[in-house]
Amino acid sequence: MKKINYSQVDFDTMVIHASQKPDPSTGALSTPIFQTSTFVFDNVEQGAARFAKEEAGYVYSRGGNPTTAQLEEKMAVIEGGQACVAAASGMGAIGSTLVSLLKSGDHIICGDTIYGGTSVLMHQGLPEMGIEVSFVDTTDLDKVRAAIKSTTKIIYFETPTNPTMKVTDIKGCADIAHEHNLLLVVDNTFAPPPIQYPLKLGADICIHSVTKYINGHGDVIGGVVVGPQDIIDKIRGLGITKVCGTPPSPFNSWLVLRGLKTLGMRVRTHCENALELANFLENHEYVAKVFYPGLASHPQHKICKNQMNGLFGGMLSFELKEGINGKSAFEAGKILLNNLAICSIAVSLGDADTLIEHPASMTHASVDTEERISVGITDGLIRVSVGLENAKDIIEDLKQGFKEL
Ligand code: LCS
């Protein structure tokens, strides 16, 4: 068979075909699940050559597995990177990356609004290993520049941020990072392709919690890191295989491969539904503020338009007004969430189902209260992962919930 030139085919064609090869022993089109811990060598010499990396091939599934390798190859093509390593979770991907690339005495600049689990890693995990972390509002490039020290090695952020949807100019930050010989690491979980391509905008490393849109069906915990071959080799060899020991299971890799085939159509529908819901919420009398990159009212809407490919993601958050029928915004939010039928009260995101949650008591409960409020994660903030149901039904669900306030 001839090879597909991925730069010449549409995204929807590419995500189906990238890395896919019929199984050589059976011709199976769907990638087999190589549910094995170990791989048999023909002889001692071959085993030694594999360990010495003189011969390509598998050894032990903590260091590499054929099903997972197909996922890694596909994700590298999707994000436009040289190589990819998969992990058992998004946190496994982030933790393995940072312990592989940083050492005691190094300094990292981290966006000031991040997922609660990443916040624990940055506030406790890294400092306890002697790594200094500065939290910076990366939407302001002057603040990023000012935070650079002689020991700085990495700039790290999410864009859009979880849960406030703040957007950082990836290209602007990449230019600053490279002027100072730093690596730019972007967590692209909230804006997966075909929305946003951090590596094409100059980032060195792109991370996903594939638990979210990349798998898309709410049945896997997983992560990936995409970047240059030498860096990915280091993260695989040290972080994923030895220090953290966090490869995904072959079955989970297979589920993600299956989910990926519909990435484009899922993501486009998430984006369309989120824009409709954002417009509805912005015009609702009970809503004080909506945070969605696709609204003209979003503070970085101009940057969003450029770097998010005209799609703005499936995530939004909003604040209810204080004093609706004498209730605080927090009380009103509880009543609203407890009276929904289609939207499930749950953390995570990127599933077919619409998920609604309260960051202050759930995803970001581990963040220090003062810090949480200072970055806009108020007690009244509600986050929605807009699903693939019909947008009208999602809006009707919220409408009937609002009637209970
Ligand atoms: N990065 C981002 C931006 C996330 O939102 C999450 C999880 C992670 C990394 C970690 O990925 P995991 O280990 O869970 O695969 N975010 C979650 C959230 O907002 N609700 O539940 C999990």
XYZ file of N, CA, C and O in Angstrom, residues 172-242:
284
model
N 3.737 34.242 21.634
C 4.432 35.302 22.379
C 5.289 34.710 23.488
O 6.434 35.115 23.705
N 4.747 33.724 24.197
C 5.474 33.101 25.306
C 6.632 32.241 24.788
O 7.689 32.171 25.415
N 6.413 31.600 23.630
C 7.473 30.759 23.047
C 8.666 31.636 22.664
O 9.826 31.263 22.900
N 8.380 32.822 22.112
C 9.481 33.726 21.735
C 10.295 34.111 22.972
O 11.528 34.101 22.941
N 9.596 34.418 24.058
C 10.305 34.799 25.297
C 11.132 33.610 25.791
O 12.311 33.742 26.146
N 10.502 32.419 25.811
C 11.204 31.222 26.305
C 12.492 31.003 25.503
O 13.561 30.762 26.079
N 12.396 31.137 24.188
C 13.558 30.788 23.360
C 14.647 31.857 23.392
O 15.820 31.538 23.270
N 14.231 33.122 23.639
C 15.253 34.175 23.834
C 16.133 33.836 25.025
O 17.278 34.234 25.109
N 15.551 33.114 26.006
C 16.285 32.811 27.245
C 16.662 31.342 27.351
O 16.991 30.868 28.436
N 16.575 30.615 26.247
C 16.973 29.197 26.260
C 16.149 28.324 27.199
O 16.669 27.407 27.833
N 14.882 28.657 27.337
C 13.988 27.895 28.218
C 13.086 27.003 27.381
O 12.868 27.268 26.197
N 12.526 25.991 28.019
C 11.545 25.145 27.338
C 10.148 25.672 27.658
O 9.858 25.998 28.819
N 9.287 25.722 26.642
C 7.887 26.077 26.886
C 7.052 24.803 26.855
O 7.047 24.073 25.852
N 6.371 24.536 27.964
C 5.504 23.357 28.085
C 4.061 23.846 28.200
O 3.741 24.637 29.091
N 3.199 23.388 27.283
C 1.791 23.821 27.301
C 0.883 22.620 27.554
O 0.986 21.597 26.864
N 0.007 22.745 28.538
C -1.037 21.742 28.772
C -2.203 22.113 27.856
O -2.882 23.124 28.077
N -2.411 21.290 26.811
C -3.402 21.611 25.772
C -4.727 20.869 25.990
O -5.538 20.755 25.064
N -4.945 20.377 27.214
C -6.124 19.552 27.493
C -7.440 20.237 27.129
O -8.356 19.599 26.621
N -7.525 21.564 27.387
C -8.797 22.261 27.175
C -9.058 22.625 25.716
O -10.170 23.005 25.379
N -8.018 22.562 24.855
C -8.214 22.997 23.456
C -7.491 22.049 22.502
O -6.570 22.444 21.795
N -7.913 20.789 22.470
C -7.197 19.809 21.644
C -7.347 20.110 20.159
O -8.285 20.812 19.769
N -6.444 19.575 19.305
C -6.666 19.678 17.861
C -8.058 19.144 17.517
O -8.519 18.222 18.176
N -8.759 19.735 16.534
C -8.282 20.757 15.600
C -8.392 22.190 16.116
O -8.367 23.116 15.297
N -8.490 22.391 17.447
C -8.630 23.764 17.935
C -7.259 24.455 17.961
O -7.043 25.459 17.308
N -6.338 23.883 18.706
C -5.096 24.601 18.996
C -3.901 23.659 18.918
O -3.983 22.528 19.393
N -2.805 24.151 18.316
C -1.595 23.354 18.106
C -0.405 24.060 18.751
O 0.321 24.803 18.065
N -0.149 23.834 20.032
C 0.931 24.567 20.707
C 2.293 24.411 20.034
O 3.046 25.378 19.944
N 2.615 23.205 19.529
C 3.946 23.000 18.950
C 4.109 23.836 17.685
O 5.170 24.395 17.430
N 3.041 23.957 16.914
C 3.122 24.766 15.689
C 3.255 26.249 16.035
O 3.704 27.051 15.224
N 2.817 26.621 17.249
C 2.926 28.026 17.681
C 4.235 28.273 18.424
O 4.441 29.343 18.984
N 5.106 27.255 18.489
C 6.437 27.477 19.057
C 6.707 26.787 20.385
O 7.836 26.823 20.877
N 5.673 26.181 21.010
C 5.936 25.472 22.275
C 6.860 24.283 22.000
O 6.886 23.745 20.885
N 7.628 23.880 23.012
C 8.538 22.732 22.843
C 7.835 21.428 23.173
O 8.124 20.392 22.571
N 6.958 21.484 24.166
C 6.304 20.262 24.635
C 4.814 20.544 24.812
O 4.425 21.607 25.314
N 4.005 19.567 24.392
C 2.556 19.706 24.531
C 2.059 18.489 25.336
O 2.419 17.353 25.030
N 1.270 18.774 26.351
C 0.774 17.697 27.225
C -0.753 17.658 27.143
O -1.404 18.690 27.006
N -1.293 16.433 27.221
C -2.752 16.276 27.335
C -3.079 15.330 28.472
O -2.415 14.298 28.627
N -4.132 15.656 29.198
C -4.839 14.614 29.920
C -5.762 14.007 28.862
O -6.753 14.627 28.469
N -5.423 12.795 28.371
C -6.262 12.197 27.312
C -7.569 11.647 27.879
O -8.464 11.240 27.136
N -7.655 11.657 29.214
C -8.907 11.360 29.913
C -10.058 12.173 29.320
O -11.216 11.753 29.357
N -9.721 13.351 28.750
C -10.714 14.350 28.368
C -11.071 14.187 26.883
O -11.485 13.125 26.470
N -10.864 15.244 26.082
C -11.361 15.214 24.695
C -10.665 14.162 23.838
O -11.270 13.611 22.919
N -9.373 13.903 24.092
C -8.633 13.006 23.198
C -9.299 11.624 23.188
O -9.512 11.030 22.133
N -9.649 11.106 24.352
C -10.419 9.850 24.376
C -11.900 10.149 24.159
O -12.550 9.513 23.330
N -12.421 11.085 24.922
C -13.738 11.646 24.637
C -14.955 10.879 25.107
O -16.071 11.339 24.923
N -14.761 9.719 25.703
C -15.926 8.918 26.063
C -16.045 8.653 27.559
O -16.863 7.839 27.988
N -15.199 9.309 28.344
C -15.345 9.221 29.796
C -15.088 7.839 30.374
O -15.626 7.516 31.440
N -14.255 7.033 29.685
C -14.030 5.677 30.212
C -12.543 5.330 30.365
O -12.185 4.160 30.514
N -11.702 6.352 30.348
C -10.253 6.128 30.449
C -9.627 7.249 31.274
O -10.064 8.389 31.196
N -8.594 6.916 32.058
C -7.700 7.928 32.619
C -6.386 7.756 31.860
O -5.869 6.635 31.774
N -5.859 8.825 31.297
C -4.609 8.703 30.537
C -3.994 10.056 30.237
O -4.617 11.104 30.433
N -2.748 10.028 29.760
C -2.056 11.270 29.409
C -1.077 11.038 28.282
O -0.718 9.893 27.993
N -0.649 12.117 27.638
C 0.429 12.036 26.635
C 1.306 13.277 26.729
O 0.854 14.345 27.162
N 2.561 13.083 26.312
C 3.501 14.196 26.170
C 4.023 14.126 24.739
O 4.488 13.068 24.304
N 3.948 15.233 23.999
C 4.440 15.274 22.616
C 5.544 16.324 22.526
O 5.420 17.410 23.107
N 6.616 16.000 21.796
C 7.709 16.965 21.664
C 8.857 16.400 20.854
O 8.706 15.382 20.169
N 10.034 17.034 20.951
C 11.201 16.560 20.196
C 11.635 15.169 20.662
O 11.505 14.835 21.844
N 12.193 14.392 19.720
C 12.561 12.996 20.012
C 13.474 12.880 21.241
O 13.240 12.040 22.123
N 14.515 13.717 21.338
C 15.468 13.558 22.451
C 14.790 13.822 23.797
O 15.044 13.118 24.777
N 13.900 14.789 23.836
C 13.225 15.105 25.106
C 12.235 13.992 25.463
O 12.148 13.557 26.611
N 11.512 13.510 24.466
C 10.540 12.440 24.737
C 11.280 11.162 25.180
O 10.841 10.460 26.088
N 12.432 10.875 24.548
C 13.225 9.706 24.969
C 13.604 9.819 26.438
O 13.548 8.849 27.190
N 13.969 11.032 26.838
C 14.373 11.243 28.239
C 13.178 11.045 29.182
O 13.289 10.384 30.215
N 12.023 11.616 28.795
C 10.834 11.497 29.661
C 10.392 10.033 29.738
O 10.026 9.535 30.807
N 10.466 9.320 28.601
C 10.074 7.905 28.611
C 11.050 7.089 29.481
O 10.635 6.320 30.341
N 12.343 7.324 29.259
C 13.343 6.488 29.926
C 13.408 6.736 31.417
O 13.533 5.800 32.216
N 13.297 8.010 31.796
C 13.454 8.351 33.212
C 12.086 8.424 33.913
O 11.759 7.593 34.758
N 11.298 9.422 33.539
C 10.048 9.691 34.263
C 9.030 8.566 34.158
O 8.584 8.005 35.159
N 8.652 8.227 32.916
C 7.557 7.265 32.730
C 8.001 5.859 33.161
O 7.266 5.154 33.863
N 9.215 5.450 32.735
C 9.600 4.052 32.944
C 10.206 3.796 34.325
O 9.919 2.771 34.940
N 11.036 4.741 34.809
C 11.807 4.421 36.016
C 11.338 5.180 37.261
O 11.078 4.574 38.293
